C-alpha cells in the first residue's frame, strides 16, 4: 500500500508519496487578464504566459480552510491522472491541518477524505507535529524542541516534548508571508509605482530582495545615504513577461545612482523596504499589530512551561516555513533571544536546509515508522464509528 | 529654519480638523484588514461584459459549466455547509465557553517593548506626529506629502 504525504499549506501544497520526493505546488486557483474565462488550478499557473494582474482564488482564510469548492478542485487535480494518480482504495494519506482547527472543518475533512475520495486510511496531524517528529528523528538524544512555523497566514511557536505537543505553550502571531507581500505592495504603490494588482510579481520581489536586518537602526541610516554609499539600495528590474520573464536585481556594478537607465526597463528602487518588511515578524507593532514579535513570543511560550524543561527548549529551536528563508532570519533571531534569555542558558536555533518542506519530510519519516498503522484511522473504522474515532485518534 | 517651519506647521494645525481616537482606531483596523486581502483588483471573469445574443463567446468550452454539471455528487450538501467564512466558523466554535488553551487564547499578547515610530511617507524613523490624524512623519517635506495624499483621506 502507498502512503501519500500532503502538507496542505495555505500557500502551497507540499505533496509526494512516502517513497518519493516532494513537490511544492500552489494550493489555489488563478485567473489571468489574458484568458479571463479560464480558471487555472494549482501548477497550471505555469501555463499562464503573462501573469501580470494575476487573480488568486484561495481556499484558506486567515490560515483556515473555508472554501471547499476551490480546495476540492485543487485536490482533484493533484490526486488525478495528470499528477499523482492516486488509487484511493490502496492509499493511506497523511494530511496536515492548522493548530486548533475548527471542529466543523475537521468533520468536513473526515467526510471528504473517507466518503468522497475514499482513502483506505488517513492520519490528520498538525504540520508542526511532523516537523517535531523530523527533529527528534535526526536528534534522538534531545527530549524537547520548539517548532517555529512562519508560513503564509501566520507564525506559530509550539513546544514539543518528544511526540507530545504542549498545548499550553502554543503561541500564534498573526503575521505571515501574505501580510508581508501585501504590505510591500502597499508601500511601493504609495512611494513609487502602482503595483496593487501585482501580488504575484511583488511576492517575487519580496523573496528576491528582502532580508532580515542584524542592526536595524544602522541599516536605516545606511538606507538614507546618497549614491554608492547607500549599500542597502537595490534596483529591481520588473518582468514584462515578453523579453524579461522573471524580475531580478541589477548587479551593483551596473547600478545608475543618478539619472535614468538607458536600457528602458521598468525599475523599482528599494532601500528601507528591503528590511523594514520582514521586520514585522520581529516587531508586529511597527504597523500597528499589537502582538509580540517572534523572539519575545518564544520567551513567552517557553516561560509558560515547567521550569526544569525550559533550558531544553532554548537549545532546540527549529525554524520552518517560507519566511525563515529571508537572509539573516536565523542569526537575528538567535541574537535577539540572546539578549532576552538569561546568560547562563545556551540558545541554539536551527535552520534546516529546506524549511518549507521540513514538515513534509517529517511526514515521510512517519510513514515508515513501525507504529504508523496504529496512528491512522481506516475507512472501515470511520464507517463504523464516524467522527468520534477520528477525534479520539487525531491530535489537532 | 527647521524649527521655524515646525512652529508654523503647529499653528496651522490648530485650525485643522483633528480626528478623534475612535476614528483613528477605525482607520488602523481598515488598514490592517486591507493587508489580509487576497486581491486588490476585481476578478477578471466578473469584469467581462455580459455576452450579448449575437456576440456568443467563442471559447465557450473554456468556461466551467460542462464540468460543473458532470460532478454533482453530494455537492449541494457541501455547498451550504462548506461555504462559511472565517468569522462565521470562529463564532460557531463558541470559544468563549470552551476551556483554554484554544484558538483565541493562543494569540500572542501585546509586546512589552516600547513602540517604534516610522514616517508614514518614507518609512524612516520619525520624531513627529501629525496633529490631525496621529500619523507619523520625519520632515516638513514628508509632512506636506502626507497632507496632500493621505492625511484626511479614507476617514469614515
Ligand atoms: N525565499 C523566500 N524568502 C522569503 N519568503 C519566502 C521565500 N520562499 C517562500 N517564502 C514565503 O513563504 C510563504 C509560504 O511559506 P509556507 O511555509 O510554504 O506556507 P504555508 O505552509 O502556509 O503554505 C509565502 O508567503 C512565500 O512568499
Ligand atoms: Mg505550512
Ligand atoms: Zn519621511
Ligand atoms: Zn495626518
PDB file of C-alpha atoms in Angstrom, chain A residues 139-392:
ATOM      1  CA  UNK A 139      18.498  14.344  17.060  1.00  0.00           C
ATOM      2  CA  UNK A 140      17.497  11.248  19.020  1.00  0.00           C
ATOM      3  CA  UNK A 141      19.203  12.440  22.202  1.00  0.00           C
ATOM      4  CA  UNK A 142      17.031  15.550  22.581  1.00  0.00           C
ATOM      5  CA  UNK A 143      13.877  15.423  24.676  1.00  0.00           C
ATOM      6  CA  UNK A 144      12.332  18.759  23.758  1.00  0.00           C
ATOM      7  CA  UNK A 145      12.093  21.044  20.783  1.00  0.00           C
ATOM      8  CA  UNK A 146      10.411  24.303  19.913  1.00  0.00           C
ATOM      9  CA  UNK A 147       8.961  24.464  16.409  1.00  0.00           C
ATOM     10  CA  UNK A 148       8.701  27.912  14.841  1.00  0.00           C
ATOM     11  CA  UNK A 149       6.496  27.730  11.742  1.00  0.00           C
ATOM     12  CA  UNK A 150       6.292  31.008   9.845  1.00  0.00           C
ATOM     13  CA  UNK A 151       4.174  30.434   6.760  1.00  0.00           C
ATOM     14  CA  UNK A 152       1.701  32.262   4.573  1.00  0.00           C
ATOM     15  CA  UNK A 153      -1.044  33.130   7.070  1.00  0.00           C
ATOM     16  CA  UNK A 154       0.627  33.351  10.439  1.00  0.00           C
ATOM     17  CA  UNK A 155       3.511  32.265  12.613  1.00  0.00           C
ATOM     18  CA  UNK A 156       3.214  29.592  15.291  1.00  0.00           C
ATOM     19  CA  UNK A 157       5.539  28.821  18.156  1.00  0.00           C
ATOM     20  CA  UNK A 158       4.928  25.340  19.517  1.00  0.00           C
ATOM     21  CA  UNK A 159       6.816  23.368  22.154  1.00  0.00           C
ATOM     22  CA  UNK A 160       7.067  19.591  21.820  1.00  0.00           C
ATOM     23  CA  UNK A 161       8.236  17.157  24.450  1.00  0.00           C
ATOM     24  CA  UNK A 162       9.041  14.030  22.498  1.00  0.00           C
ATOM     25  CA  UNK A 163       5.990  13.363  20.376  1.00  0.00           C
ATOM     26  CA  UNK A 164       3.706  15.313  22.665  1.00  0.00           C
ATOM     27  CA  UNK A 165       2.714  18.859  21.764  1.00  0.00           C
ATOM     28  CA  UNK A 166       2.475  21.076  24.822  1.00  0.00           C
ATOM     29  CA  UNK A 167      -0.759  22.900  24.133  1.00  0.00           C
ATOM     30  CA  UNK A 168      -0.391  25.468  26.887  1.00  0.00           C
ATOM     31  CA  UNK A 169       2.718  26.801  25.144  1.00  0.00           C
ATOM     32  CA  UNK A 170       1.253  27.298  21.660  1.00  0.00           C
ATOM     33  CA  UNK A 171       1.545  30.918  20.614  1.00  0.00           C
ATOM     34  CA  UNK A 172       0.296  32.446  17.357  1.00  0.00           C
ATOM     35  CA  UNK A 173       1.478  35.708  15.818  1.00  0.00           C
ATOM     36  CA  UNK A 174      -0.838  36.945  13.090  1.00  0.00           C
ATOM     37  CA  UNK A 175       1.985  37.851  10.737  1.00  0.00           C
ATOM     38  CA  UNK A 176       2.803  35.660   7.750  1.00  0.00           C
ATOM     39  CA  UNK A 177       4.123  35.914   4.222  1.00  0.00           C
ATOM     40  CA  UNK A 178       0.813  37.097   2.802  1.00  0.00           C
ATOM     41  CA  UNK A 179       0.779  40.139   5.041  1.00  0.00           C
ATOM     42  CA  UNK A 180       4.409  40.923   4.229  1.00  0.00           C
ATOM     43  CA  UNK A 181       3.744  40.814   0.483  1.00  0.00           C
ATOM     44  CA  UNK A 182       0.616  42.940   0.797  1.00  0.00           C
ATOM     45  CA  UNK A 183       2.482  45.474   2.902  1.00  0.00           C
ATOM     46  CA  UNK A 184       5.316  45.662   0.387  1.00  0.00           C
ATOM     47  CA  UNK A 185       2.765  46.123  -2.391  1.00  0.00           C
ATOM     48  CA  UNK A 186       1.151  48.910  -0.470  1.00  0.00           C
ATOM     49  CA  UNK A 187       4.310  50.898   0.316  1.00  0.00           C
ATOM     50  CA  UNK A 188       5.719  50.544  -3.202  1.00  0.00           C
ATOM     51  CA  UNK A 189       2.386  51.721  -4.617  1.00  0.00           C
ATOM     52  CA  UNK A 190       2.401  54.754  -2.349  1.00  0.00           C
ATOM     53  CA  UNK A 191       6.027  55.661  -2.823  1.00  0.00           C
ATOM     54  CA  UNK A 192       6.765  54.957  -6.470  1.00  0.00           C
ATOM     55  CA  UNK A 193       4.643  52.771  -8.730  1.00  0.00           C
ATOM     56  CA  UNK A 194       1.101  51.438  -8.575  1.00  0.00           C
ATOM     57  CA  UNK A 195       1.509  47.688  -8.112  1.00  0.00           C
ATOM     58  CA  UNK A 196      -1.579  46.874  -6.035  1.00  0.00           C
ATOM     59  CA  UNK A 197      -2.805  44.395  -8.683  1.00  0.00           C
ATOM     60  CA  UNK A 198       0.563  42.667  -8.910  1.00  0.00           C
ATOM     61  CA  UNK A 199       0.614  40.327  -5.915  1.00  0.00           C
ATOM     62  CA  UNK A 200       2.412  37.630  -7.887  1.00  0.00           C
ATOM     63  CA  UNK A 201       5.158  39.944  -9.117  1.00  0.00           C
ATOM     64  CA  UNK A 202       5.675  41.721  -5.808  1.00  0.00           C
ATOM     65  CA  UNK A 203       5.758  38.437  -3.916  1.00  0.00           C
ATOM     66  CA  UNK A 204       8.717  37.537  -6.094  1.00  0.00           C
ATOM     67  CA  UNK A 205      10.300  40.938  -5.387  1.00  0.00           C
ATOM     68  CA  UNK A 206       9.928  40.201  -1.680  1.00  0.00           C
ATOM     69  CA  UNK A 207      11.589  36.804  -1.962  1.00  0.00           C
ATOM     70  CA  UNK A 208      14.375  38.225  -4.137  1.00  0.00           C
ATOM     71  CA  UNK A 209      15.391  41.379  -2.281  1.00  0.00           C
ATOM     72  CA  UNK A 210      14.119  41.413   1.305  1.00  0.00           C
ATOM     73  CA  UNK A 211      16.274  40.385   4.230  1.00  0.00           C
ATOM     74  CA  UNK A 212      16.256  40.482   8.000  1.00  0.00           C
ATOM     75  CA  UNK A 213      18.451  43.245   9.352  1.00  0.00           C
ATOM     76  CA  UNK A 214      21.054  42.494  12.012  1.00  0.00           C
ATOM     77  CA  UNK A 215      21.355  46.163  13.020  1.00  0.00           C
ATOM     78  CA  UNK A 216      18.052  47.748  12.311  1.00  0.00           C
ATOM     79  CA  UNK A 217      18.783  51.422  13.044  1.00  0.00           C
ATOM     80  CA  UNK A 218      22.220  51.198  11.436  1.00  0.00           C
ATOM     81  CA  UNK A 219      20.646  49.873   8.244  1.00  0.00           C
ATOM     82  CA  UNK A 220      18.095  52.698   8.434  1.00  0.00           C
ATOM     83  CA  UNK A 221      20.964  55.193   8.395  1.00  0.00           C
ATOM     84  CA  UNK A 222      22.732  53.494   5.505  1.00  0.00           C
ATOM     85  CA  UNK A 223      19.492  53.296   3.535  1.00  0.00           C
ATOM     86  CA  UNK A 224      19.237  57.074   3.751  1.00  0.00           C
ATOM     87  CA  UNK A 225      22.676  57.786   2.267  1.00  0.00           C
ATOM     88  CA  UNK A 226      23.116  59.178  -1.229  1.00  0.00           C
ATOM     89  CA  UNK A 227      24.825  57.419  -4.110  1.00  0.00           C
ATOM     90  CA  UNK A 228      27.163  54.497  -3.788  1.00  0.00           C
ATOM     91  CA  UNK A 229      27.425  54.827  -0.024  1.00  0.00           C
ATOM     92  CA  UNK A 230      23.896  53.525   0.159  1.00  0.00           C
ATOM     93  CA  UNK A 231      24.821  49.876   0.189  1.00  0.00           C
ATOM     94  CA  UNK A 232      21.284  48.836   1.097  1.00  0.00           C
ATOM     95  CA  UNK A 233      19.718  50.234  -2.053  1.00  0.00           C
ATOM     96  CA  UNK A 234      18.860  47.885  -4.924  1.00  0.00           C
ATOM     97  CA  UNK A 235      17.281  48.434  -8.314  1.00  0.00           C
ATOM     98  CA  UNK A 236      14.899  45.648  -9.228  1.00  0.00           C
ATOM     99  CA  UNK A 237      14.103  45.092 -12.882  1.00  0.00           C
ATOM    100  CA  UNK A 238      10.446  44.183 -13.194  1.00  0.00           C
ATOM    101  CA  UNK A 239       9.432  41.423 -15.591  1.00  0.00           C
ATOM    102  CA  UNK A 240       7.494  42.450 -18.696  1.00  0.00           C
ATOM    103  CA  UNK A 241       6.706  38.791 -19.484  1.00  0.00           C
ATOM    104  CA  UNK A 242       7.946  39.132 -23.031  1.00  0.00           C
ATOM    105  CA  UNK A 243      11.688  39.780 -23.101  1.00  0.00           C
ATOM    106  CA  UNK A 244      12.051  39.686 -19.295  1.00  0.00           C
ATOM    107  CA  UNK A 245      10.297  36.580 -17.978  1.00  0.00           C
ATOM    108  CA  UNK A 246      11.417  36.939 -14.400  1.00  0.00           C
ATOM    109  CA  UNK A 247      12.369  40.002 -12.371  1.00  0.00           C
ATOM    110  CA  UNK A 248      15.892  40.404 -10.991  1.00  0.00           C
ATOM    111  CA  UNK A 249      18.194  42.773  -9.122  1.00  0.00           C
ATOM    112  CA  UNK A 250      20.541  44.911 -11.189  1.00  0.00           C
ATOM    113  CA  UNK A 251      24.090  43.842 -10.392  1.00  0.00           C
ATOM    114  CA  UNK A 252      25.520  46.543  -8.116  1.00  0.00           C
ATOM    115  CA  UNK A 253      28.261  47.482 -10.570  1.00  0.00           C
ATOM    116  CA  UNK A 254      25.597  48.257 -13.177  1.00  0.00           C
ATOM    117  CA  UNK A 255      23.534  50.461 -10.900  1.00  0.00           C
ATOM    118  CA  UNK A 256      22.990  54.038 -12.027  1.00  0.00           C
ATOM    119  CA  UNK A 257      22.741  56.212  -8.922  1.00  0.00           C
ATOM    120  CA  UNK A 258      21.626  59.423 -10.533  1.00  0.00           C
ATOM    121  CA  UNK A 259      19.633  59.734 -13.718  1.00  0.00           C
ATOM    122  CA  UNK A 260      17.845  57.082 -15.685  1.00  0.00           C
ATOM    123  CA  UNK A 261      18.842  53.735 -17.102  1.00  0.00           C
ATOM    124  CA  UNK A 262      19.288  53.841 -20.848  1.00  0.00           C
ATOM    125  CA  UNK A 263      18.051  50.306 -21.171  1.00  0.00           C
ATOM    126  CA  UNK A 264      14.425  51.334 -20.670  1.00  0.00           C
ATOM    127  CA  UNK A 265      13.337  48.522 -18.339  1.00  0.00           C
ATOM    128  CA  UNK A 266      10.839  49.239 -15.613  1.00  0.00           C
ATOM    129  CA  UNK A 267      12.723  49.595 -12.344  1.00  0.00           C
ATOM    130  CA  UNK A 268      11.731  49.510  -8.687  1.00  0.00           C
ATOM    131  CA  UNK A 269      14.175  51.219  -6.373  1.00  0.00           C
ATOM    132  CA  UNK A 270      14.195  49.606  -2.937  1.00  0.00           C
ATOM    133  CA  UNK A 271      16.034  50.767   0.155  1.00  0.00           C
ATOM    134  CA  UNK A 272      14.494  50.589   3.649  1.00  0.00           C
ATOM    135  CA  UNK A 273      11.695  48.432   2.217  1.00  0.00           C
ATOM    136  CA  UNK A 274      14.175  45.588   1.922  1.00  0.00           C
ATOM    137  CA  UNK A 275      14.458  45.060   5.663  1.00  0.00           C
ATOM    138  CA  UNK A 276      11.507  47.022   7.090  1.00  0.00           C
ATOM    139  CA  UNK A 277       9.064  44.499   5.598  1.00  0.00           C
ATOM    140  CA  UNK A 278      10.462  41.308   7.197  1.00  0.00           C
ATOM    141  CA  UNK A 279      10.970  43.349  10.380  1.00  0.00           C
ATOM    142  CA  UNK A 280       7.241  42.957  11.018  1.00  0.00           C
ATOM    143  CA  UNK A 281       7.918  39.361  12.037  1.00  0.00           C
ATOM    144  CA  UNK A 282      10.113  40.719  14.808  1.00  0.00           C
ATOM    145  CA  UNK A 283       8.057  43.831  15.647  1.00  0.00           C
ATOM    146  CA  UNK A 284       4.433  43.493  14.507  1.00  0.00           C
ATOM    147  CA  UNK A 285       3.664  46.694  16.393  1.00  0.00           C
ATOM    148  CA  UNK A 286       5.639  48.628  13.743  1.00  0.00           C
ATOM    149  CA  UNK A 287       2.485  48.521  11.600  1.00  0.00           C
ATOM    150  CA  UNK A 288       0.006  48.615  14.473  1.00  0.00           C
ATOM    151  CA  UNK A 289      -0.494  44.898  15.158  1.00  0.00           C
ATOM    152  CA  UNK A 290      -0.446  44.778  18.928  1.00  0.00           C
ATOM    153  CA  UNK A 291       1.332  41.452  19.319  1.00  0.00           C
ATOM    154  CA  UNK A 292       4.754  40.260  20.394  1.00  0.00           C
ATOM    155  CA  UNK A 293       7.305  39.569  17.697  1.00  0.00           C
ATOM    156  CA  UNK A 294       8.863  36.117  17.258  1.00  0.00           C
ATOM    157  CA  UNK A 295      11.758  36.433  19.759  1.00  0.00           C
ATOM    158  CA  UNK A 296       9.558  37.811  22.526  1.00  0.00           C
ATOM    159  CA  UNK A 297       6.832  35.248  21.820  1.00  0.00           C
ATOM    160  CA  UNK A 298       9.355  32.413  22.034  1.00  0.00           C
ATOM    161  CA  UNK A 299      10.373  33.537  25.505  1.00  0.00           C
ATOM    162  CA  UNK A 300       6.709  33.975  26.474  1.00  0.00           C
ATOM    163  CA  UNK A 301       5.895  30.465  25.262  1.00  0.00           C
ATOM    164  CA  UNK A 302       8.837  28.808  26.982  1.00  0.00           C
ATOM    165  CA  UNK A 303       8.172  30.627  30.254  1.00  0.00           C
ATOM    166  CA  UNK A 304       4.717  29.053  30.387  1.00  0.00           C
ATOM    167  CA  UNK A 305       6.329  25.603  30.627  1.00  0.00           C
ATOM    168  CA  UNK A 306       7.755  23.732  33.638  1.00  0.00           C
ATOM    169  CA  UNK A 307      10.948  25.449  34.717  1.00  0.00           C
ATOM    170  CA  UNK A 308      13.198  22.397  34.572  1.00  0.00           C
ATOM    171  CA  UNK A 309      12.294  21.904  30.917  1.00  0.00           C
ATOM    172  CA  UNK A 310      12.910  25.465  29.794  1.00  0.00           C
ATOM    173  CA  UNK A 311      16.655  25.185  29.081  1.00  0.00           C
ATOM    174  CA  UNK A 312      15.976  22.279  26.711  1.00  0.00           C
ATOM    175  CA  UNK A 313      13.650  24.344  24.597  1.00  0.00           C
ATOM    176  CA  UNK A 314      16.073  27.253  24.209  1.00  0.00           C
ATOM    177  CA  UNK A 315      18.643  24.800  22.903  1.00  0.00           C
ATOM    178  CA  UNK A 316      16.374  23.123  20.386  1.00  0.00           C
ATOM    179  CA  UNK A 317      14.616  25.772  18.348  1.00  0.00           C
ATOM    180  CA  UNK A 318      13.897  24.711  14.776  1.00  0.00           C
ATOM    181  CA  UNK A 319      12.753  27.063  12.022  1.00  0.00           C
ATOM    182  CA  UNK A 320      10.196  26.006   9.420  1.00  0.00           C
ATOM    183  CA  UNK A 321       8.012  27.790   6.871  1.00  0.00           C
ATOM    184  CA  UNK A 322       8.852  30.077   3.964  1.00  0.00           C
ATOM    185  CA  UNK A 323       9.539  33.286   5.892  1.00  0.00           C
ATOM    186  CA  UNK A 324      12.508  31.747   7.671  1.00  0.00           C
ATOM    187  CA  UNK A 325      14.263  31.822   4.281  1.00  0.00           C
ATOM    188  CA  UNK A 326      14.820  35.571   4.464  1.00  0.00           C
ATOM    189  CA  UNK A 327      18.596  36.010   4.647  1.00  0.00           C
ATOM    190  CA  UNK A 328      19.621  36.841   8.202  1.00  0.00           C
ATOM    191  CA  UNK A 329      16.490  35.406   9.839  1.00  0.00           C
ATOM    192  CA  UNK A 330      18.227  32.763  11.925  1.00  0.00           C
ATOM    193  CA  UNK A 331      21.114  34.977  13.021  1.00  0.00           C
ATOM    194  CA  UNK A 332      18.840  37.825  14.057  1.00  0.00           C
ATOM    195  CA  UNK A 333      16.540  35.521  15.994  1.00  0.00           C
ATOM    196  CA  UNK A 334      19.428  33.985  17.862  1.00  0.00           C
ATOM    197  CA  UNK A 335      20.854  37.420  18.627  1.00  0.00           C
ATOM    198  CA  UNK A 336      17.531  38.795  19.885  1.00  0.00           C
ATOM    199  CA  UNK A 337      16.958  35.711  22.001  1.00  0.00           C
ATOM    200  CA  UNK A 338      20.443  36.027  23.431  1.00  0.00           C
ATOM    201  CA  UNK A 339      19.541  39.454  24.775  1.00  0.00           C
ATOM    202  CA  UNK A 340      16.217  38.255  26.221  1.00  0.00           C
ATOM    203  CA  UNK A 341      17.279  34.937  27.770  1.00  0.00           C
ATOM    204  CA  UNK A 342      19.355  34.671  30.988  1.00  0.00           C
ATOM    205  CA  UNK A 343      23.052  34.492  30.077  1.00  0.00           C
ATOM    206  CA  UNK A 344      23.682  31.060  31.627  1.00  0.00           C
ATOM    207  CA  UNK A 345      21.173  29.364  29.298  1.00  0.00           C
ATOM    208  CA  UNK A 346      22.542  28.328  25.902  1.00  0.00           C
ATOM    209  CA  UNK A 347      20.416  29.320  22.922  1.00  0.00           C
ATOM    210  CA  UNK A 348      20.545  27.411  19.673  1.00  0.00           C
ATOM    211  CA  UNK A 349      18.427  27.975  16.575  1.00  0.00           C
ATOM    212  CA  UNK A 350      18.476  25.517  13.674  1.00  0.00           C
ATOM    213  CA  UNK A 351      17.578  26.500  10.127  1.00  0.00           C
ATOM    214  CA  UNK A 352      17.141  23.255   8.174  1.00  0.00           C
ATOM    215  CA  UNK A 353      18.282  23.007   4.558  1.00  0.00           C
ATOM    216  CA  UNK A 354      14.690  23.183   3.340  1.00  0.00           C
ATOM    217  CA  UNK A 355      12.463  24.846   5.940  1.00  0.00           C
ATOM    218  CA  UNK A 356       9.419  24.818   3.625  1.00  0.00           C
ATOM    219  CA  UNK A 357       9.481  21.031   3.226  1.00  0.00           C
ATOM    220  CA  UNK A 358      10.781  20.180   6.690  1.00  0.00           C
ATOM    221  CA  UNK A 359       7.381  19.034   7.921  1.00  0.00           C
ATOM    222  CA  UNK A 360       6.691  17.090   4.716  1.00  0.00           C
ATOM    223  CA  UNK A 361       9.989  15.257   5.250  1.00  0.00           C
ATOM    224  CA  UNK A 362       8.811  14.562   8.797  1.00  0.00           C
ATOM    225  CA  UNK A 363       5.643  13.048   7.362  1.00  0.00           C
ATOM    226  CA  UNK A 364       7.687  10.883   5.070  1.00  0.00           C
ATOM    227  CA  UNK A 365       9.686   9.600   8.055  1.00  0.00           C
ATOM    228  CA  UNK A 366       6.495   8.982   9.989  1.00  0.00           C
ATOM    229  CA  UNK A 367       5.057   6.902   7.152  1.00  0.00           C
ATOM    230  CA  UNK A 368       7.949   4.491   7.597  1.00  0.00           C
ATOM    231  CA  UNK A 369       7.580   4.377  11.369  1.00  0.00           C
ATOM    232  CA  UNK A 370       6.708   0.892  12.703  1.00  0.00           C
ATOM    233  CA  UNK A 371       3.806   2.410  14.690  1.00  0.00           C
ATOM    234  CA  UNK A 372       2.285   4.107  11.682  1.00  0.00           C
ATOM    235  CA  UNK A 373      -0.573   1.625  11.262  1.00  0.00           C
ATOM    236  CA  UNK A 374      -1.622   2.289  14.858  1.00  0.00           C
ATOM    237  CA  UNK A 375      -1.864   6.004  14.249  1.00  0.00           C
ATOM    238  CA  UNK A 376      -4.201   6.044  11.265  1.00  0.00           C
ATOM    239  CA  UNK A 377      -7.968   5.743  11.079  1.00  0.00           C
ATOM    240  CA  UNK A 378      -9.076   3.312   8.384  1.00  0.00           C
ATOM    241  CA  UNK A 379     -12.114   3.875   6.238  1.00  0.00           C
ATOM    242  CA  UNK A 380     -13.692   0.851   7.896  1.00  0.00           C
ATOM    243  CA  UNK A 381     -13.108   2.390  11.356  1.00  0.00           C
ATOM    244  CA  UNK A 382     -14.675   5.592  10.164  1.00  0.00           C
ATOM    245  CA  UNK A 383     -17.668   3.903   8.592  1.00  0.00           C
ATOM    246  CA  UNK A 384     -18.321   2.078  11.831  1.00  0.00           C
ATOM    247  CA  UNK A 385     -17.646   4.856  14.317  1.00  0.00           C
ATOM    248  CA  UNK A 386     -17.912   8.144  12.452  1.00  0.00           C
ATOM    249  CA  UNK A 387     -16.247  11.348  13.592  1.00  0.00           C
ATOM    250  CA  UNK A 388     -15.619  10.249  17.169  1.00  0.00           C
ATOM    251  CA  UNK A 389     -12.958   7.717  16.235  1.00  0.00           C
ATOM    252  CA  UNK A 390     -11.093  10.498  14.435  1.00  0.00           C
ATOM    253  CA  UNK A 391     -11.491  12.834  17.355  1.00  0.00           C
ATOM    254  CA  UNK A 392     -10.030  10.173  19.632  1.00  0.00           C
TER     255      UNK A 392
END
